[in-house]
Coordinates of C-alpha atoms in Angstrom, one line a residue:
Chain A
X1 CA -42.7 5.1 29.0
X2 CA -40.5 4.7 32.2
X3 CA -41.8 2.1 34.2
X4 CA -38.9 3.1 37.2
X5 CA -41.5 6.2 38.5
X6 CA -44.4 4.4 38.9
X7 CA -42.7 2.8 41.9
X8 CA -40.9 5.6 43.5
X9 CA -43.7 7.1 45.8
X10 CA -44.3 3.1 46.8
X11 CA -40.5 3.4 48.4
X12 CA -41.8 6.1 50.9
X13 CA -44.6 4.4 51.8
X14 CA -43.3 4.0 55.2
X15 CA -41.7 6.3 55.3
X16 CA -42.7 9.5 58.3
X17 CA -40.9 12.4 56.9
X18 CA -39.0 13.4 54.2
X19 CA -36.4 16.3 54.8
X20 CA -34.5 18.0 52.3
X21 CA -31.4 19.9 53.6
X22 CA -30.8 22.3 50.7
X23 CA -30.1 25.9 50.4
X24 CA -28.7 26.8 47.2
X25 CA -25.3 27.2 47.7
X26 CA -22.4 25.2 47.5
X27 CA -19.6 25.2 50.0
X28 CA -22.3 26.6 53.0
X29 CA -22.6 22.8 54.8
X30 CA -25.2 21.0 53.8
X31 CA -23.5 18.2 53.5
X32 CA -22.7 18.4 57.1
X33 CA -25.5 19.5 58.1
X34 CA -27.7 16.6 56.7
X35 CA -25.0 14.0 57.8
X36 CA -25.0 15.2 61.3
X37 CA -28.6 15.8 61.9
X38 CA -29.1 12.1 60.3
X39 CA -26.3 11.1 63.1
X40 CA -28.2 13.0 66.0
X41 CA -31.9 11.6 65.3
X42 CA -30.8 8.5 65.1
X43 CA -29.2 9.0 68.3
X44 CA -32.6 9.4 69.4
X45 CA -33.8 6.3 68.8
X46 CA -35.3 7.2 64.9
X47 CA -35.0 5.1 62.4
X48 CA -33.2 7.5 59.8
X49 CA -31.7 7.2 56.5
X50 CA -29.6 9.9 54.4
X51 CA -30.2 9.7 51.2
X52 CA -26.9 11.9 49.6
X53 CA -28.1 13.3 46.3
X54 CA -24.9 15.2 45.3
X55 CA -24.2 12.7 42.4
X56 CA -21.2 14.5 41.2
X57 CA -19.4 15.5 44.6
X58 CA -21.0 12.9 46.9
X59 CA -19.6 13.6 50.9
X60 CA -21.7 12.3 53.2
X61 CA -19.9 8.9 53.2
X62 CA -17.1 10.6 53.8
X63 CA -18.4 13.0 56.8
X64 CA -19.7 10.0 58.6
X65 CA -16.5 7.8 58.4
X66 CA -17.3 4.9 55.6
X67 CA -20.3 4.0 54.1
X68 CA -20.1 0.4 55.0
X69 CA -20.7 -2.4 53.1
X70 CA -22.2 -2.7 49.3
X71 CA -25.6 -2.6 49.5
X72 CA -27.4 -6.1 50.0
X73 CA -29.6 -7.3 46.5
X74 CA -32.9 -8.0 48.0
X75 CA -36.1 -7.2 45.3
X76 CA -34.2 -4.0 44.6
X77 CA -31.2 -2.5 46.8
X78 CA -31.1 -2.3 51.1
X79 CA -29.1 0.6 52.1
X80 CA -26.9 -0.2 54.7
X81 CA -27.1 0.2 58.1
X82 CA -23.5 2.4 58.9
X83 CA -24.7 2.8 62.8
X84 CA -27.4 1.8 64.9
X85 CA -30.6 3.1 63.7
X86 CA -29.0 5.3 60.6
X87 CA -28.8 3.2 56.9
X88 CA -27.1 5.0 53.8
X89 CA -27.6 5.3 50.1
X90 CA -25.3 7.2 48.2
X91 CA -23.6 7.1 44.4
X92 CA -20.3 6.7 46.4
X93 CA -21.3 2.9 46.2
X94 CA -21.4 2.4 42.6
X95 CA -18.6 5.1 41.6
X96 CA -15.4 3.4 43.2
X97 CA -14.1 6.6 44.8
X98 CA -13.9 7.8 40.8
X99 CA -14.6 11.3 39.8
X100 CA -18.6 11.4 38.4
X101 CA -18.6 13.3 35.2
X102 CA -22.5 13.7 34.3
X103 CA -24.6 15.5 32.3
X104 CA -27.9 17.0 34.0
X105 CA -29.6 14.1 32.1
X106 CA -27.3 11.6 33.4
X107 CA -27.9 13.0 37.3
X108 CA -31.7 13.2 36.8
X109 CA -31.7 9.7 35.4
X110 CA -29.3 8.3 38.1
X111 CA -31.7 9.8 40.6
X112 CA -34.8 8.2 39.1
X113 CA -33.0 4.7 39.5
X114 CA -31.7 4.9 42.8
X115 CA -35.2 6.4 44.1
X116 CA -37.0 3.6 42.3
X117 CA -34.7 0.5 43.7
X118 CA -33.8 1.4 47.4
X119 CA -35.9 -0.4 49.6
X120 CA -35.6 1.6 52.9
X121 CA -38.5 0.0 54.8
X122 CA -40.0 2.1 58.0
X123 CA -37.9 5.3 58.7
X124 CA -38.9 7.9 61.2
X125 CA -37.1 10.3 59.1
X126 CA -35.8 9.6 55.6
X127 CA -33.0 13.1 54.9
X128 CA -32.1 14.1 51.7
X129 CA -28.6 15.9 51.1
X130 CA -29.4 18.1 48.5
X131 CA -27.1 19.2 45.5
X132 CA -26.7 22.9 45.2
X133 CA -28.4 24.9 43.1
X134 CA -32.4 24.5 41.7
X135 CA -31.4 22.5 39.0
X136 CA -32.3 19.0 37.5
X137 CA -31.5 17.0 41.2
X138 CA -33.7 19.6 43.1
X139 CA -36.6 19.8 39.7
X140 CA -36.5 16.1 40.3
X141 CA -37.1 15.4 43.7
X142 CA -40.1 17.9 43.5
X143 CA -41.4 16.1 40.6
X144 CA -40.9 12.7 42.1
X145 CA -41.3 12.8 46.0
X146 CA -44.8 14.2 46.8
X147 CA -44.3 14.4 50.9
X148 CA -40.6 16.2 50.8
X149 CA -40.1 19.3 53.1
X150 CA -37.2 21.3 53.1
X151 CA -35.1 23.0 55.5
X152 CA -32.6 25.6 54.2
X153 CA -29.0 26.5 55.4
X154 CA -27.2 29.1 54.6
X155 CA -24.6 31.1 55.9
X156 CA -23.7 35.1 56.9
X157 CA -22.9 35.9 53.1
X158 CA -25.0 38.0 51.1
X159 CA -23.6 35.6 48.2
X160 CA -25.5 32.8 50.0
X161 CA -28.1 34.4 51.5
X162 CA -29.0 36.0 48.1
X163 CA -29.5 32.3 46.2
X164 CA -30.9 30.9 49.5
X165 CA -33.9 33.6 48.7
X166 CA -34.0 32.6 45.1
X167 CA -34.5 29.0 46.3
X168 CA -37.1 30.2 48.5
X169 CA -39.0 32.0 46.2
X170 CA -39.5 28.8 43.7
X171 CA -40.5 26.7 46.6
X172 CA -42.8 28.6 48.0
X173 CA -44.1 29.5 44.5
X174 CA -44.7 25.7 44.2
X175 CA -46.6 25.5 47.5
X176 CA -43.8 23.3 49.1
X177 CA -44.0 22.8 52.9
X178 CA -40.0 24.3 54.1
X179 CA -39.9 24.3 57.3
X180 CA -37.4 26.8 57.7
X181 CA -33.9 28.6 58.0
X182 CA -30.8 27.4 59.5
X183 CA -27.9 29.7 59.5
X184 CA -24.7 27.5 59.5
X185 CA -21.2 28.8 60.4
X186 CA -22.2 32.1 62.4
X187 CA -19.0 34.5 63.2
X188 CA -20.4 37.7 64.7
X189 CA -23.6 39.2 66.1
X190 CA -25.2 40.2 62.2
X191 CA -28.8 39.2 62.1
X192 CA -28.7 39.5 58.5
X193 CA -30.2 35.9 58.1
X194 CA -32.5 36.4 60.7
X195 CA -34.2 39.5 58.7
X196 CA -34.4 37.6 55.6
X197 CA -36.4 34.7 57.2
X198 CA -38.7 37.7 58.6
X199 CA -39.1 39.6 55.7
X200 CA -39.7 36.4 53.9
X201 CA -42.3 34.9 55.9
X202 CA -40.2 31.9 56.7
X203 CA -39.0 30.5 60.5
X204 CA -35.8 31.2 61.0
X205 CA -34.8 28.4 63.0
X206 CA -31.9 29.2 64.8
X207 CA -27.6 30.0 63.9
X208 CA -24.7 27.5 64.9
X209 CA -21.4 28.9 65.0
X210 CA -18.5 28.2 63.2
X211 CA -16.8 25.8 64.9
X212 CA -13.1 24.7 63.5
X213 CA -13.3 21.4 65.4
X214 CA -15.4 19.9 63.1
X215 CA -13.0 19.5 60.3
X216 CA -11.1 17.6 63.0
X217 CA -14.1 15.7 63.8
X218 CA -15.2 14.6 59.8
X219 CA -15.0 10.8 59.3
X220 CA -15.0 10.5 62.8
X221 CA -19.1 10.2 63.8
X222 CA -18.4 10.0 67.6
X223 CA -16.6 12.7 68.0
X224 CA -18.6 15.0 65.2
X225 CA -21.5 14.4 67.2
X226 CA -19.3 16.1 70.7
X227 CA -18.6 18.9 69.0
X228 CA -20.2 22.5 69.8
X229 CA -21.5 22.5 66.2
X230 CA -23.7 19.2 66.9
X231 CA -24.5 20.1 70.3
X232 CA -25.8 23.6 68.8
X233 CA -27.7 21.6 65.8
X234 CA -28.9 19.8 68.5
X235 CA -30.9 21.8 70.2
X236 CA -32.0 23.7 67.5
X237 CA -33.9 20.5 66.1
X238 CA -35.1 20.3 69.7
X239 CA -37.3 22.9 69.3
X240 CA -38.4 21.6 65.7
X241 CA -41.9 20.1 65.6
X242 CA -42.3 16.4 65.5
X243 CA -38.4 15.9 65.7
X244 CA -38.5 15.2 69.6
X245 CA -36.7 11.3 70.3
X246 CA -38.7 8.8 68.3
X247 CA -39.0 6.0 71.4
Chain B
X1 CA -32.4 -9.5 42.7
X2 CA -32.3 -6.0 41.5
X3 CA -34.2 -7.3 38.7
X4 CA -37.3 -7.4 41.1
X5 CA -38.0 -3.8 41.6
X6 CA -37.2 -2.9 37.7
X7 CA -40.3 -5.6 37.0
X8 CA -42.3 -4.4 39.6
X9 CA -42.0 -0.8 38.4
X10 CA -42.8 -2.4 34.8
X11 CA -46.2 -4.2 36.2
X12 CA -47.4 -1.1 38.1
X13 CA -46.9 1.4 35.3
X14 CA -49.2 -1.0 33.4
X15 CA -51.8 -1.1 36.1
X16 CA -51.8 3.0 36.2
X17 CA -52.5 2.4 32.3
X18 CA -54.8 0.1 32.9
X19 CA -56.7 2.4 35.1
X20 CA -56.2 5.7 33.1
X21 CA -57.4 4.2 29.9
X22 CA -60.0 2.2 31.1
X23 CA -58.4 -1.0 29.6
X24 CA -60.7 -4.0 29.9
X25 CA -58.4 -6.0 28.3
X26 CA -54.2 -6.5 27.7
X27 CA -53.4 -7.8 24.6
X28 CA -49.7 -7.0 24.3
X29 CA -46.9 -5.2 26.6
X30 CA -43.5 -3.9 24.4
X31 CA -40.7 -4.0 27.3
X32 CA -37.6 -3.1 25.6
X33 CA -34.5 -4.3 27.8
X34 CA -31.4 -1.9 27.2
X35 CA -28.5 -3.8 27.3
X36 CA -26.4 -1.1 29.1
X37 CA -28.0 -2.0 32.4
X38 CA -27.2 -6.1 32.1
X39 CA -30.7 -7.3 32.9
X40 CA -30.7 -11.3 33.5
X41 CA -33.4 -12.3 31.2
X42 CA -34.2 -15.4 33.2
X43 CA -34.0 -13.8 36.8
X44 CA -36.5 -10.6 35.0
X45 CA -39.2 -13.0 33.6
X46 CA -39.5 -14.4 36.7
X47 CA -39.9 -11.6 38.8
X48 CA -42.3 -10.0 36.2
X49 CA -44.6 -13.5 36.5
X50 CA -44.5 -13.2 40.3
X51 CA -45.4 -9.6 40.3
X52 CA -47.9 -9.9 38.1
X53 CA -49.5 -12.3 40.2
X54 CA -49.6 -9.4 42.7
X55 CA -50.9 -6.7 41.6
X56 CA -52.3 -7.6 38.0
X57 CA -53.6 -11.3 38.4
X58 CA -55.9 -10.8 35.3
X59 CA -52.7 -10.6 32.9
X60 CA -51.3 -13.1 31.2
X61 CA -47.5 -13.0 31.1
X62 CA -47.5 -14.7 27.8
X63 CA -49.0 -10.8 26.3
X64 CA -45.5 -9.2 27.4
X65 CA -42.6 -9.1 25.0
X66 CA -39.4 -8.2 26.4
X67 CA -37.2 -7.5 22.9
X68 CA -32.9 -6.6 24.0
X69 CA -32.1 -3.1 22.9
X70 CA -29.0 -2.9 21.8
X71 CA -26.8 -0.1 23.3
X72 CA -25.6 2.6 21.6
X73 CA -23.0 5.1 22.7
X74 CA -22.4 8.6 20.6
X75 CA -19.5 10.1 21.7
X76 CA -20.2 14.2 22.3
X77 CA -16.6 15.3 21.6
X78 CA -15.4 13.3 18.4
X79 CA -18.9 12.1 17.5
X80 CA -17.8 8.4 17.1
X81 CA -20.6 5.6 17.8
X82 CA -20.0 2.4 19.6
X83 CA -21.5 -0.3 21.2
X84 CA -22.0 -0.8 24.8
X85 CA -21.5 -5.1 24.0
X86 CA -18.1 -4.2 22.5
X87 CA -17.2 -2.0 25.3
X88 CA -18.4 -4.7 28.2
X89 CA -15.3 -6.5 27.5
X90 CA -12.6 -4.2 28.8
X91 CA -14.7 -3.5 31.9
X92 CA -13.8 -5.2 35.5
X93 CA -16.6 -7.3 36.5
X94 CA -16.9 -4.8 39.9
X95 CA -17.2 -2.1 37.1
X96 CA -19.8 -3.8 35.1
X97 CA -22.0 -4.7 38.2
X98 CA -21.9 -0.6 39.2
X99 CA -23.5 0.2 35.9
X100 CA -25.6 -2.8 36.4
X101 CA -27.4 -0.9 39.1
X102 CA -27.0 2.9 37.6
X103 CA -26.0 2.6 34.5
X104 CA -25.0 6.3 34.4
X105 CA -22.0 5.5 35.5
X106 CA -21.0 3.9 32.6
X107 CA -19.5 7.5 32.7
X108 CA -16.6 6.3 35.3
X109 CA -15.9 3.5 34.0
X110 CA -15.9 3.9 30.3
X111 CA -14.5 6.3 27.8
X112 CA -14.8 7.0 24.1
X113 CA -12.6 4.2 22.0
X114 CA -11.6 6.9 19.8
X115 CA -10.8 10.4 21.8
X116 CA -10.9 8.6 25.2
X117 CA -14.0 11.1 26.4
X118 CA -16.4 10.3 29.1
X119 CA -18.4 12.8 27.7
X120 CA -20.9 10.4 26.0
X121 CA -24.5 9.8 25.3
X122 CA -26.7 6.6 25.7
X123 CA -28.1 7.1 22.5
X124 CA -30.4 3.9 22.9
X125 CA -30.4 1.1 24.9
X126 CA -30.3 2.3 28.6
X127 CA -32.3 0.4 30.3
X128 CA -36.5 -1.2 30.7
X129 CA -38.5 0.7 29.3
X130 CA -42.5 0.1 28.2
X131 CA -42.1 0.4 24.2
X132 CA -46.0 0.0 24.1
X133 CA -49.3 -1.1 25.7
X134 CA -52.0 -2.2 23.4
X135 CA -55.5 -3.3 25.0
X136 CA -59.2 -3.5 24.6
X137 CA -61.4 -1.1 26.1

């Protein structure tokens, strides 16, 4: 028997939410969209962590500048604070900058013992940066976090759009709360997106533009968060239930 | 002290036996260490007496038998077999202490002594895991 899952639901205790930013596809910006929604609510004032669960291309360390220092031994692992009010766990800290050549097995397990050891403590929002695909990772994190909702990106590509769906469809077959559709990197006027999120009985939350700033702007946290693409996310998770400033 | 959370995770799985089976009784707990993940023994122990104190004051720590599993490595490409204590040797002690905390990435750090893969499997000996609970109802 493994012992490690007994204790993982225990690590959320105190935790408020639990976001997944997912959405099938690689390549649409998750990555960036988790990093800098972390950034902007714990701008806020909430107490945030970003959990980065792409073990074999991890980024978000790299989006938000540095991941800071090794995380402290304390009756399991502390994730770091990086900034005021924003602590991060990530592979990044136990792979040396090397490439990560797994097996599913290897990335479900790896998952298992980092959700069992990090001790985050009280978070107003705890967001996951979600692998693409509906593979092990994803199979994983439904099995293991009980409280997890996901918000979906996806971009103006029928490629995208078409495995955001399928990603759709097996979440809401497994009565999993997702709280909507972002569309990331809009170009024109298309509502394409939009339609989907109708048609499929899911709230489309709102587009951000593509903005080619924001490649200036990765590694550099400040300036990420000046940039019309945060300022957009921004007020899109304005308007998002229960992810007003936390105090 | 990373230790800590693998014996608390240990002592709670035993409690959810406990419940589910309606155990009245522990008579013995089968914890087999993998040696991939460099458990200190002494620093384990410990933690598992002072957890059990927590949440499971009724067991004795004397009923749990932690046995080292020896690690194993099969290598997917050439099929050679090693072991992970004749491997620790060539491994920076920064290295070691990653797959100390996720042993999965053993993966970066080592390869295959024969066809120099990283395409390996942990074929025993990962890490804790509860071999057996035996109890009176």
């Amino acid at each position: 028997m493994d012992p490690r899952e007994s204790i993982i639901n225990r690590r959320f205790d105190n935790i408020k939410r639990i976001i997944a930013l997912s959405g099938g596809k690689g390549g649409i910006g998750k990555s960036l969209t988790a990093a800098t929604v972390a950034l902007i609510l714990a701008g806020r004032g909430c107490l945030t962590g970003l959990l980065d669960l792409d073990f074999c291309g991890p980024s978000a360390h790299v989006i938000l500048g540095g991941a800071g220092n090794f995380p402290e031994e304390d009756k399991g692992i502390l994730p770091p604070e990086i900034r005021r009010n924003l602590k991060l766990m990530s592979i990044a800290y136990f792979t040396g900058g090397n490439p990560s050549p797994f097996r599913g097995n290897d990335v479900s397990n790896a998952i298992v013992e980092i959700l069992a050891i990090t001790r985050w403590e009280s978070l107003d929002f705890l967001i996951l940066d979600m692998p693409p695909g509906i593979g092990d990772p994803a199979l994983d994190i439904l099995r293991l976090i009980k409280r997890v909702e996901f918000l979906l990106v996806t971009i103006p590509s029928l490629v995208a759009v078409e495995v955001t769906k399928k990603e759709l469809r097996v979440l809401n077959e497994l009565g999993i709360p997702v709280l909507g559709i972002l569309e990331n990197m809009k170009r024109n006027d298309g509502a394409m997106i939009e339609e989907e999120a109708v048609r499929n009985r899911v709230p489309f939350l709102g587009a951000v533009d593509f903005d080619p700033d924001v490649e200036d702007a990765l590694g550099k946290p400040d300036q990420l968060l000046n940039t019309r693409y945060a300022k957009q996310l921004g007020e899109i998770i304005n308007n998002m239930k229960g992810f007003e400033a936390c105090r | 002290m990373h230790e800590w959370a693998l014996a608390e995770s240990v002592v709670l799985a035993v409690g959810n036996e406990i419940r589910k089976e309606n155990i009245k009784e522990i008579c013995r707990v089968k914890i087999k260490i993998g040696e991939l993940q460099q458990i200190d023994m002494e620093i384990f122990k410990l933690a598992l007496e002072n957890v059990l104190g927590i949440h499971l004051p009724g067991v004795d720590i004397n009923k749990i038998i932690l046995d080292i599993d020896e690690c194993t490595l099969k290598c997917k490409v050439c099929e050679n077999t090693w072991n992970y204590r004749d491997a620790l040797k060539n491994l920076e002690e920064d290295e070691a202490e990653a797959i100390h905390f996720v042993p999965e990435v053993s993966h970066i750090y080592m390869r295959c002594p024969s066809c120099g893969s990283p395409d390996f499997s942990v074929v025993k000996g990962r890490g804790v895991w509860i071999d057996c609970i035996e109890g009176e109802k």
